[in-house]
Coordinates of C-alpha atoms in Angstrom, one line a residue:
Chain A
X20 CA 0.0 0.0 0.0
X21 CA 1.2 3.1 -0.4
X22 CA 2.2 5.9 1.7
X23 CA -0.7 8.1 1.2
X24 CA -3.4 5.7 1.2
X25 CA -1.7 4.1 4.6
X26 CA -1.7 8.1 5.9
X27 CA -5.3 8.0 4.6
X28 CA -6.4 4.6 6.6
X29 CA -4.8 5.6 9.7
X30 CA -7.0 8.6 9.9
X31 CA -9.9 6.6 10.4
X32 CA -11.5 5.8 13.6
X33 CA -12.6 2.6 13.2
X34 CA -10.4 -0.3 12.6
X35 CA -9.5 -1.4 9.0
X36 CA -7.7 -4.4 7.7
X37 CA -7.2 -6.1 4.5
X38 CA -7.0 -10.0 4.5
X39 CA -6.7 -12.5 1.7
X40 CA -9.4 -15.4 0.8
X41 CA -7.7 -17.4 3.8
X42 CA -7.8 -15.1 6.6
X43 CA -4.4 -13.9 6.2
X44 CA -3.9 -10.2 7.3
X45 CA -2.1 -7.8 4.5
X46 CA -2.9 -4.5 6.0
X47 CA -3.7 -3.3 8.9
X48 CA -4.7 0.6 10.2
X49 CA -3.9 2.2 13.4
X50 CA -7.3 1.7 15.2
X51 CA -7.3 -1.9 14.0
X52 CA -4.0 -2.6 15.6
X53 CA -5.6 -0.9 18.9
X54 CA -8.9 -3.6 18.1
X55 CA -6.8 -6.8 17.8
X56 CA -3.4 -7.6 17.7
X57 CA -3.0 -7.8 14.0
X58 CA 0.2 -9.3 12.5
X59 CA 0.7 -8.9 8.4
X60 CA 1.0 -12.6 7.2
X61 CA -1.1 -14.2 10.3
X62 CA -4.3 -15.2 10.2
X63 CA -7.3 -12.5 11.6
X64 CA -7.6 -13.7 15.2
X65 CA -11.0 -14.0 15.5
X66 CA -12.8 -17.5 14.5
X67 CA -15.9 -15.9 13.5
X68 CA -14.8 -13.5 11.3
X69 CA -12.7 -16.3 9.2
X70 CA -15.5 -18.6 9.0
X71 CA -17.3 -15.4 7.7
X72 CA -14.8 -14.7 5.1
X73 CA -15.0 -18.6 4.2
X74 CA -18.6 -18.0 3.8
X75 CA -18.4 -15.1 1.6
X76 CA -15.7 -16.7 -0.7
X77 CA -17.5 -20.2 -1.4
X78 CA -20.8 -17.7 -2.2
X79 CA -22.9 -18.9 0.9
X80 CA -23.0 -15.5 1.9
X81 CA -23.5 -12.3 1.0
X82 CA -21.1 -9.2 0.8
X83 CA -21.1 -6.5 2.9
X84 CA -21.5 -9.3 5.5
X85 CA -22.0 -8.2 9.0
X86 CA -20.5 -10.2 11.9
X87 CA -21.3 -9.7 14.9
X88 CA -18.2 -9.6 17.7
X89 CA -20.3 -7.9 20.6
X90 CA -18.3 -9.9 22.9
X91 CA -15.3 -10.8 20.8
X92 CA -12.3 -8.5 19.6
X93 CA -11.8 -5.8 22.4
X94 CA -14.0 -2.8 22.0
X95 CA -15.4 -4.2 19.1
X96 CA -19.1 -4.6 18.4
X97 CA -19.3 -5.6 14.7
X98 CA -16.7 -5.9 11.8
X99 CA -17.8 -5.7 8.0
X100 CA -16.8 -7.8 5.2
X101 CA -16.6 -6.3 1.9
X102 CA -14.4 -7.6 -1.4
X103 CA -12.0 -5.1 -2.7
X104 CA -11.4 -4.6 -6.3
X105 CA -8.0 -6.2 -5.9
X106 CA -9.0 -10.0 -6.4
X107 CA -9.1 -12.6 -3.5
X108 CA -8.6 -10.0 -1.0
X109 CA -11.1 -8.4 1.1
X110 CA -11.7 -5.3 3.6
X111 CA -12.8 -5.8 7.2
X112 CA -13.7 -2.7 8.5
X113 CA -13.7 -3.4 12.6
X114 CA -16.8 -0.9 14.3
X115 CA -16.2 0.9 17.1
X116 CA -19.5 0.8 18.7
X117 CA -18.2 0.7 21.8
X118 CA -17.3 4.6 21.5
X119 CA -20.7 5.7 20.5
X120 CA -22.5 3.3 23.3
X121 CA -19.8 5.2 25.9
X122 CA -20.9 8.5 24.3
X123 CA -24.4 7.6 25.2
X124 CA -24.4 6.4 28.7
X125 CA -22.8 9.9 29.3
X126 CA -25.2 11.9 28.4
X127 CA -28.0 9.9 29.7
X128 CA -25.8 9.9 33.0
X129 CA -25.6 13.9 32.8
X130 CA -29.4 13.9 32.1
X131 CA -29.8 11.2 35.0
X132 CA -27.9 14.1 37.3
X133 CA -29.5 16.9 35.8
X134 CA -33.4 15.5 36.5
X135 CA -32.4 14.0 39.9
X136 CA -29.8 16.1 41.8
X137 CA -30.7 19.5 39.9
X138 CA -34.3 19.2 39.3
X139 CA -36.1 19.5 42.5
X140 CA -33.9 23.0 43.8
X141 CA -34.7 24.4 40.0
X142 CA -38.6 23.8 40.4
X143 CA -38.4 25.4 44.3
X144 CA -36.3 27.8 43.0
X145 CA -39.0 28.8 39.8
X146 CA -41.6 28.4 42.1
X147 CA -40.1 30.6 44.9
X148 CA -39.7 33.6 42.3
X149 CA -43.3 33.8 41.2
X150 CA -44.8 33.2 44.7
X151 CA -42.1 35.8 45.9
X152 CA -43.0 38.7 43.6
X153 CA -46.0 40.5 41.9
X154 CA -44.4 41.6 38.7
X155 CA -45.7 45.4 40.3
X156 CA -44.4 45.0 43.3
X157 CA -40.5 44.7 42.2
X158 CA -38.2 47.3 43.9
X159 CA -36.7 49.3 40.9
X160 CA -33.6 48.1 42.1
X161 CA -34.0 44.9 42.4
X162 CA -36.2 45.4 38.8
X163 CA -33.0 43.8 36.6
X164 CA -31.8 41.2 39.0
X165 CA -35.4 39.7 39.3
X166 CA -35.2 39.8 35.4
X167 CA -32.4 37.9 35.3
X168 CA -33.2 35.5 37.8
X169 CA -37.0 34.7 36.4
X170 CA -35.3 34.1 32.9
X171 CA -32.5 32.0 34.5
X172 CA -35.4 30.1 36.0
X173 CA -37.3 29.3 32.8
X174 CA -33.9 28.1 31.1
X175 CA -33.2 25.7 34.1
X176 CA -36.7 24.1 33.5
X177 CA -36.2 23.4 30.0
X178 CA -33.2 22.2 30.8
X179 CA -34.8 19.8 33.2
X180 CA -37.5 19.0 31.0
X181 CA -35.0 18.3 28.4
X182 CA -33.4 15.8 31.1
X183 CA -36.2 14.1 31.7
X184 CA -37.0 13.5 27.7
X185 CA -33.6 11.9 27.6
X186 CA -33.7 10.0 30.9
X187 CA -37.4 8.6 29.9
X188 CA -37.2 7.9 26.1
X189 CA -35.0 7.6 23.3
X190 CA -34.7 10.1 20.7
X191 CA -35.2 8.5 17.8
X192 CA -37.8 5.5 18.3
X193 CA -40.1 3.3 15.8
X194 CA -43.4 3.5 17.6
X195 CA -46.5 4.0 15.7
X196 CA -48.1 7.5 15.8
X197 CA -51.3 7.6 16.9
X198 CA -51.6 11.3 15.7
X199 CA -55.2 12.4 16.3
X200 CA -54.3 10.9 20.2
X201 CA -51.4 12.9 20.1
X202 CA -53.2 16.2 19.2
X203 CA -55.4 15.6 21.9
X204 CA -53.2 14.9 24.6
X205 CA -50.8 18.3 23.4
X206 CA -54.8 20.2 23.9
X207 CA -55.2 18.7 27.3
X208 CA -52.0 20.0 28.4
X209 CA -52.5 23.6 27.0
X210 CA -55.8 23.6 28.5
X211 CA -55.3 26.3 31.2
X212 CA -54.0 28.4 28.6
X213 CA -56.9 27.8 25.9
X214 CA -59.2 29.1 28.9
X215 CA -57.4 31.8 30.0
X216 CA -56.4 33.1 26.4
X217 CA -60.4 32.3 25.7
X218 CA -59.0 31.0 22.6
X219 CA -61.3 28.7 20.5
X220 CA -59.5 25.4 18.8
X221 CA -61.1 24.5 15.6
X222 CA -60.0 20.6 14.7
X223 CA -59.8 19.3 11.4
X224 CA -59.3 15.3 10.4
X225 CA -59.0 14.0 13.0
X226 CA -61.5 11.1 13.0
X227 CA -60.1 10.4 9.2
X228 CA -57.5 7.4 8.6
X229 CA -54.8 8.3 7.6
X230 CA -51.7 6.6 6.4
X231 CA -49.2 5.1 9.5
X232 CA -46.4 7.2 11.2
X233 CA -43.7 6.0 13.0
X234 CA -41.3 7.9 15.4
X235 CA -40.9 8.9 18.9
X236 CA -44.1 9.4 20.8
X237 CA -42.8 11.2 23.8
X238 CA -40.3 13.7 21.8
X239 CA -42.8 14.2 18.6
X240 CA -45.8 14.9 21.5
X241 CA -43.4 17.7 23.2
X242 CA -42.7 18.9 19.4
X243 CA -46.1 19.4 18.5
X244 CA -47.0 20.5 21.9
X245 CA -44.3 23.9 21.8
X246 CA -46.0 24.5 18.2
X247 CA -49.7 24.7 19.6
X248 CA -48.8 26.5 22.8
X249 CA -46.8 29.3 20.5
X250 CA -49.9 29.3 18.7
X251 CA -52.3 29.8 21.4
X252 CA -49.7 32.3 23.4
X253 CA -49.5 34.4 20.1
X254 CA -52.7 34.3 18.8
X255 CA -54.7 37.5 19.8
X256 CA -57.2 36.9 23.2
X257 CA -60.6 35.3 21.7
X258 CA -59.6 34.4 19.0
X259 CA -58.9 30.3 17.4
X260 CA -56.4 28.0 16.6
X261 CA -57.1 26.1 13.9
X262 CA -55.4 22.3 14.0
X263 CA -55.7 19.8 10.8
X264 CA -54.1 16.5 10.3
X265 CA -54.2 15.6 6.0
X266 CA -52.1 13.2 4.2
X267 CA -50.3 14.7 0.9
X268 CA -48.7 12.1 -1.1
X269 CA -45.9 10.5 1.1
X270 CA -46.8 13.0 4.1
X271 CA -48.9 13.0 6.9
X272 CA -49.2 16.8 7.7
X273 CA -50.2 18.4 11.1
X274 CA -51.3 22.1 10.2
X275 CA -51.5 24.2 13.2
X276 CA -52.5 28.0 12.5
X277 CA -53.9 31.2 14.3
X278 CA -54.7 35.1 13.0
X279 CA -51.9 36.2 14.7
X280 CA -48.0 35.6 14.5
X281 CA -46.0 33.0 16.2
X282 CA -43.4 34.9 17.7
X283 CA -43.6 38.6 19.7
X284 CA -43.7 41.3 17.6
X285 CA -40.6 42.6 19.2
X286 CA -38.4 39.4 18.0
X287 CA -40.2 39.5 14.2
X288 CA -36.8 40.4 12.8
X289 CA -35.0 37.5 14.6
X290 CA -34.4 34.2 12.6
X291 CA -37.4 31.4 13.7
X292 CA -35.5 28.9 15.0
X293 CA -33.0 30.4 17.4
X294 CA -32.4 27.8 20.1
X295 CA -34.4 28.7 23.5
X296 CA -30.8 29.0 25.2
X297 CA -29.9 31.5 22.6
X298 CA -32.8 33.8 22.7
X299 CA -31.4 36.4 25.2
X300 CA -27.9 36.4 23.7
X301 CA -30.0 37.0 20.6
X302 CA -31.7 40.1 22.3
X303 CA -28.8 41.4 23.9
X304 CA -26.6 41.8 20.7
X305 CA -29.6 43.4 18.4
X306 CA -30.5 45.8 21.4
X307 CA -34.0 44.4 21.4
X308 CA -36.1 46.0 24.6
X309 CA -35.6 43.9 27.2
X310 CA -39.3 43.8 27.9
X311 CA -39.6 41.5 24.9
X312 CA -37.8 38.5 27.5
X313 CA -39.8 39.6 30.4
X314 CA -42.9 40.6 29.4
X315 CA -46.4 39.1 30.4
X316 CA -46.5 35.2 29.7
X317 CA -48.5 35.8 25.8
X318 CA -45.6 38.4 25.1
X319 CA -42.6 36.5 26.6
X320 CA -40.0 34.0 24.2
X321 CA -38.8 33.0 26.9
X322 CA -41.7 31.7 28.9
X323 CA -44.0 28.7 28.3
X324 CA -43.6 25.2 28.8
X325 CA -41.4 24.6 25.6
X326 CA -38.3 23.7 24.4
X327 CA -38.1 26.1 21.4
X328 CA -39.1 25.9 17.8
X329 CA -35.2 25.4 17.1
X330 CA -35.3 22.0 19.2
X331 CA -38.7 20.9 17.7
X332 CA -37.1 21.8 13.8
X333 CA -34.4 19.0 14.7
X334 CA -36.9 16.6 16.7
X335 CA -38.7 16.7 13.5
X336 CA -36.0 16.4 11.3
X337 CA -34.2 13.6 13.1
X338 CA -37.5 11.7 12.5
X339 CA -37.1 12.6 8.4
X340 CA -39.7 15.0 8.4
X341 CA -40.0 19.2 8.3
X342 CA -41.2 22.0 10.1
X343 CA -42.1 24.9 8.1
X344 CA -42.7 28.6 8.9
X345 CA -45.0 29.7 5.8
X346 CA -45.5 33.6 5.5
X347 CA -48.2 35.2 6.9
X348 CA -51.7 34.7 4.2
X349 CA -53.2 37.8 3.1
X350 CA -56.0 37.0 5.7
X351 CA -53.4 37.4 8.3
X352 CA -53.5 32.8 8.8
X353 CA -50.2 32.0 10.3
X354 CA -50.0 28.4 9.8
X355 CA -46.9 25.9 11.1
X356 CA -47.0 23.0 9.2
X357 CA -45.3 19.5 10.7
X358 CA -44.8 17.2 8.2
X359 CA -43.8 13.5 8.8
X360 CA -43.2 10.8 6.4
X361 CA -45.6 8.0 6.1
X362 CA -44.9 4.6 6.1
X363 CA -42.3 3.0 8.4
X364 CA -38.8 3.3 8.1
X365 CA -37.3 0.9 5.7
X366 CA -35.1 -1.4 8.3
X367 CA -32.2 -3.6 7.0
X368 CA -31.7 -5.4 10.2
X369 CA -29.0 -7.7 9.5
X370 CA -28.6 -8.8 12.9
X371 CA -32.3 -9.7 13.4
X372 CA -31.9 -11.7 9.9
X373 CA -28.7 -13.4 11.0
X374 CA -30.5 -14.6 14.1
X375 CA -33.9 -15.2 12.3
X376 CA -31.4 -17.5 10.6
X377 CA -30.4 -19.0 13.0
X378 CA -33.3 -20.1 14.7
X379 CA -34.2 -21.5 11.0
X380 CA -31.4 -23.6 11.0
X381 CA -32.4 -25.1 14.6
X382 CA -35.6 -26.0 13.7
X383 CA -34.9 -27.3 9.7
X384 CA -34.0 -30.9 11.3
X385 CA -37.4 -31.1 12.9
X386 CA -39.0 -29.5 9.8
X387 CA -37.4 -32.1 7.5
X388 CA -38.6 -34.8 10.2
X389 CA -41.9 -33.3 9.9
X390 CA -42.5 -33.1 5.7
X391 CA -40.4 -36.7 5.9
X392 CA -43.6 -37.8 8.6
X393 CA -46.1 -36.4 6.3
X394 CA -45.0 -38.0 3.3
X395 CA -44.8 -41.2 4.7
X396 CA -48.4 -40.8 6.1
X397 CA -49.6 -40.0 2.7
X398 CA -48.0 -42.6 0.9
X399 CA -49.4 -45.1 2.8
X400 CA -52.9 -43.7 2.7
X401 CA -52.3 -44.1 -1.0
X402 CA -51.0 -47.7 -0.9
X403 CA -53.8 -48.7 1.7
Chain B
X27 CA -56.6 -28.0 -3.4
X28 CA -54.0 -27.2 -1.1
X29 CA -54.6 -24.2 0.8
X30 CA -53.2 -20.7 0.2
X31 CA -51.1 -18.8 1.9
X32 CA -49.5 -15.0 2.1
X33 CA -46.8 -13.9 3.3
X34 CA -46.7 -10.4 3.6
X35 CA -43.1 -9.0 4.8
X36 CA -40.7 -6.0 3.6
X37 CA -37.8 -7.5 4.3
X38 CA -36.5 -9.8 1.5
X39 CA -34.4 -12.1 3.9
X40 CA -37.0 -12.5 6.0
X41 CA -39.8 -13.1 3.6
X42 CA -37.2 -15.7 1.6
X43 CA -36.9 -17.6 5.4
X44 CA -40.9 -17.7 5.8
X45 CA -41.5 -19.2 2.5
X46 CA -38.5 -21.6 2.8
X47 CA -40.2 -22.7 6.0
X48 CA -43.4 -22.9 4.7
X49 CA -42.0 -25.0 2.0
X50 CA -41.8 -27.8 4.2
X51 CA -45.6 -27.8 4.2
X52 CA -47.8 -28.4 1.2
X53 CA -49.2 -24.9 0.5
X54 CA -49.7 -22.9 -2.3
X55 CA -47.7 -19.9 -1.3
X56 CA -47.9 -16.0 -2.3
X57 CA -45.9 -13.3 -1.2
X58 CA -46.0 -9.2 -1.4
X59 CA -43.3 -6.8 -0.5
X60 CA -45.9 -4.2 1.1
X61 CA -49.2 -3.4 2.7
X62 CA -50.5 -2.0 -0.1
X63 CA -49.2 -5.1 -2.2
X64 CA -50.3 -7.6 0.6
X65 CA -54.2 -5.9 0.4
X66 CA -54.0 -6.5 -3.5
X67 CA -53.3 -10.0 -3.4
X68 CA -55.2 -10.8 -0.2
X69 CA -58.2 -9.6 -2.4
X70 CA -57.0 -11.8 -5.5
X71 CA -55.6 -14.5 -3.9
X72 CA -58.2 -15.4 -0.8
X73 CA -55.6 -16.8 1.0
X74 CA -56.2 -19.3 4.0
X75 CA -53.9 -17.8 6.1
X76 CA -51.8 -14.3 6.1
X77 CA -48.6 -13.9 7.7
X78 CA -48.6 -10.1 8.1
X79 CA -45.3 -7.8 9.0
X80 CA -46.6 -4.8 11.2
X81 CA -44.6 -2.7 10.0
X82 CA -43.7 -1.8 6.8
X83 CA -43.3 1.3 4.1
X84 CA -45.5 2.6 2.1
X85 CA -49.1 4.0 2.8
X86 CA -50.1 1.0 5.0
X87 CA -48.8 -0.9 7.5
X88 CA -49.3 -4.6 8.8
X89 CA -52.0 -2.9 11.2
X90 CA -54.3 -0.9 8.5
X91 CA -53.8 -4.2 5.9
X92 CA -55.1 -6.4 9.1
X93 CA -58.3 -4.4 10.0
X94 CA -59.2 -3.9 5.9
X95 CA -58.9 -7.1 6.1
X96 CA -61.0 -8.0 9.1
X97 CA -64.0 -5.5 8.0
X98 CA -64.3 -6.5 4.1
X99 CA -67.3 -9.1 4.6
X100 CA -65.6 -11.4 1.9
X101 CA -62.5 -11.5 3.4
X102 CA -62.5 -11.5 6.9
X103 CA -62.4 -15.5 7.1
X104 CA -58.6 -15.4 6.4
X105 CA -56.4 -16.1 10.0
X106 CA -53.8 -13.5 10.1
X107 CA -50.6 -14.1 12.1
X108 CA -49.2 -11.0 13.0
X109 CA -44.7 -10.5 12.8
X110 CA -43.5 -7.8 15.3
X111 CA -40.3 -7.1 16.2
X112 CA -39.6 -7.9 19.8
X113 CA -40.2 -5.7 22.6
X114 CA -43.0 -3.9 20.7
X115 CA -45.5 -4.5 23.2
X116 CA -47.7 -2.0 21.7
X117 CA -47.7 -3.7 18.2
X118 CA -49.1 -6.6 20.0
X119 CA -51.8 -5.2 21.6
X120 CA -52.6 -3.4 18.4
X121 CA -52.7 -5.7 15.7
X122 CA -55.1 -8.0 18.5
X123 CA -57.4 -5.0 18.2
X124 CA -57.0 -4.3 15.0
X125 CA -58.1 -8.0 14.6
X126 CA -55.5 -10.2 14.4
X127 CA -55.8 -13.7 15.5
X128 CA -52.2 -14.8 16.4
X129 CA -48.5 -13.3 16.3
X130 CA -45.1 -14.2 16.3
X131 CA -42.4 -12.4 17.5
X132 CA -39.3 -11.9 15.1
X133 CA -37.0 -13.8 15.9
X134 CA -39.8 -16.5 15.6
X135 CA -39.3 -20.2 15.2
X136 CA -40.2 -21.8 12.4
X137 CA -41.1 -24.5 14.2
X138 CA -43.5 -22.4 16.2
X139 CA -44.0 -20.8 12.9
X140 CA -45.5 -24.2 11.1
X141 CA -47.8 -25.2 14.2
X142 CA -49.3 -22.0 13.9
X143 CA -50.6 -22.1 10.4
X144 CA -51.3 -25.8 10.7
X145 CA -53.6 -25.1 13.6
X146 CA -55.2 -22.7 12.2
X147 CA -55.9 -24.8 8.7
X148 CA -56.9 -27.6 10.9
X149 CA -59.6 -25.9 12.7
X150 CA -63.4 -27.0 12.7
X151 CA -64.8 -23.3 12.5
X152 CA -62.3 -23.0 9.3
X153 CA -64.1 -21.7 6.4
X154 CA -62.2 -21.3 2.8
X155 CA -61.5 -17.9 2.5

């Protein structure tokens, strides 16, 4: 190989090694050294992946072919077999899932902290404030610090509220959507504020069937739930909120809209999605007034029981599907339109497939028994 | 005339295992890639029994294909075994609602698999489809 491409190889994170048709090692990067000890003219030493290569070079399997070494090859979860365009040799690319799994239990440890140790002085702390004060009744001198303080508070609840997303449920998930359920239980939760507002919801399609949607319940709920309640907080007292579910095509489309805006009037020249951590920063540098982050709950980016429209844009599009922010109709409709793809995701489990196959294997002695049973029975009914 | 079966799965590997099993029996065997597919050729075919995938692309899924199914006068005879990946608990209790009348969860044995659609092809109450 040659020096570049070796530079090139032992870039990579994850381990790759060349072998021949027999196992024998002729390259080998870095990481794959730090995966196995890997000797150029010695056979890989792992059994499974040789009798995987055997398998792919008699034609009883099929390239890439995935082996699983979960509890093989140190810090190895899988290794790939592919055939290179050099004959009778072949790439094994060596996974380092063991990095990403690590990566995970972090942050769900962080979030584990955050909800537990954190949570419980952050709600007494939010609730402290607004039991503490009358927003009339601020000294002038204290009129900044208890600004400061009531927006710190609202950022430490999202952050525990983000915490407990992460501690409960997975981002990403495959459950089925039950959408028009989903609306209903996002209403429920806003209903204080549809009284209070005296806001009218008008609901559209609900009751229709429409194609299936798959995702993550919890974080596609809270998604949908930040884009009604900025909806019903910006819509203009006595007013409605108009909520539709259609299908277009290869979408299933939740329309929320209102004759108002969905943002304050004082942040209409900020970008949409400016992440909720980011909104004062935001503020600060443009000059905005800093009423526009303290203002009275319907006025106030900052307040509510959301995660921001920024966090809900990459819910969404972590589950393949899009948020849009239309321009206001010439009837002054705003209208916030979550799409989602229809359909469940295609899945090429290969590890479900190479068990499935397995447990095929086991049971093809006791099938042949079976058909050899059955045809015996039937030939003697004939003979009789 | 043998009876007729469907196999209704997205994943080729998968499907390909379900019919080689199946082989072992004496069926007539049909398969679709689909719930939109499977719906087609449950209507053409009348199969026996359908081995349905819950979930799958397209505009329906194993659930919507089982309670079309289960509401079309004509075709509600056919046993449905539902497929569902393990630890969807919810799948389960769905496709039993959404009328369903057995399921198997992937990895399933074949062996389990067979006794299934046997049972259900042996029945008294069965009526061809």
């Amino acid at each position: 190989m040659n020096p570049q491409m070796r530079a090139f190889f032992n870039t990579l994170k994850d381990g790759v090694a060349v072998v021949d048709g027999q196992g024998l090692v002729q390259f080998a990067n870095a990481a794959g050294g730090r995966f196995a000890s890997l000797a150029v003219g010695e056979p890989f030493p792992e059994s499974r992946v040789l009798n995987g290569l055997a398998d792919l070079v008699a034609g009883r399997a099929r390239a890439p072919l995935l082996i699983n070494l979960a509890d093989g090859v140190a810090g190895t979860r899988s290794a790939v077999l592919s055939p290179l365009p050099i004959p009778g040799h072949y790439a094994l690319t060596l996974n380092a899932g063991g990095e990403g799994e690590a990566f995970e239990t972090a942050i769900r440890n962080l979030f584990d902290f955050i909800d537990s140790e954190v949570g419980a002085p952050i709600d007494r702390f939010a609730r402290g404030l607004e039991e503490s004060f009358e927003e009339d009744s601020v000294p002038d001198s204290l009129a900044a610090l208890f600004e400061d303080a009531k927006a710190a508070a609202v950022l430490l609840k999202r952050t525990k509220m983000l915490a407990e997303l992460f501690r409960t449920t997975t981002l990403i998930d495959r459950e089925r959507l039950p959408l028009a359920e989903m609306v209903r239980d996002v209403l429920d939760a806003e209903g204080k504020l549809i009284g209070d507002r005296d806001i009218q919801v008008h609901l559209d399609g609900l009751d229709e069937e429409l194609p299936p949607v798959y995702g993550s319940r919890a974080w596609l709920t809270r998604a949908l739930r930040e884009i009604v309640d900025n909806a019903l907080r910006q819509a203009p007292p006595k007013s409605f909120v108009g909520l539709a579910l259609q299908c277009t095509g290869a979408h299933v489309i939740v329309k929320v809209s209102n004759h108002g805006h969905f943002r304050p009037a004082a942040l209409a020249s900020l970008p949409v999605f400016v992440p909720f951590h980011r909104i004062a920063q935001y503020v600060k540098e443009r000059k905005m007034p800093r009423k526009a982050l303290t203002g009275r709950p319907a006025e106030t980016p900052a307040g509510g029981p959301g995660l921001g429209l920024a966090l809900c844009q990459r819910i969404v599009a972590l589950h393949g599907g899009r948020l849009q922010l239309p321009e206001e109709d010439t009837d002054g409709l705003v209208e916030v339109r979550l799409e989602l793809a229809t359909g469940a995701p295609a899945v090429d489990d290969e590890a479900l497939n190479i068990e499935q196959a397995k447990r095929y294997a086991q049971d093809m002695a006791a099938l042949m028994h079976r058909m050899r049973a059955a045809r015996g029975a039937a030939q003697r009914a004939t003979g009789a | 005339m043998r009876n007729r079966i469907l196999i209704v799965e997205d994943q080729p590997d998968i499907r390909k295992l379900i019919w080689m099993t199946l082989e072992f029996g004496d069926y007539e065997l049909h398969e679709a890639e689909n719930g939109d597919d499977g719906w087609r050729k449950a209507q053409a075919f009348r199969p026996h029994v359908m081995l349905l995938d819950v979930m799958m692309p397209g505009s329906m899924d194993g659930l919507q294909v089982c309670a079309k199914i289960k509401s079309d006068p004509a075709l509600r005879d056919i046993r449905i075994i539902m497929l569902t990946a393990r630890g969807q608990k919810t799948d389960i209790e769905a496709g039993m609602a959404a009328g369903a009348d057995a399921y198997l969860i992937k990895p399933f044995s074949p062996l389990e698999l067979m006794d299934r659609v046997e049972q259900f092809l042996s029945a008294p109450d069965r009526r061809a489809a």
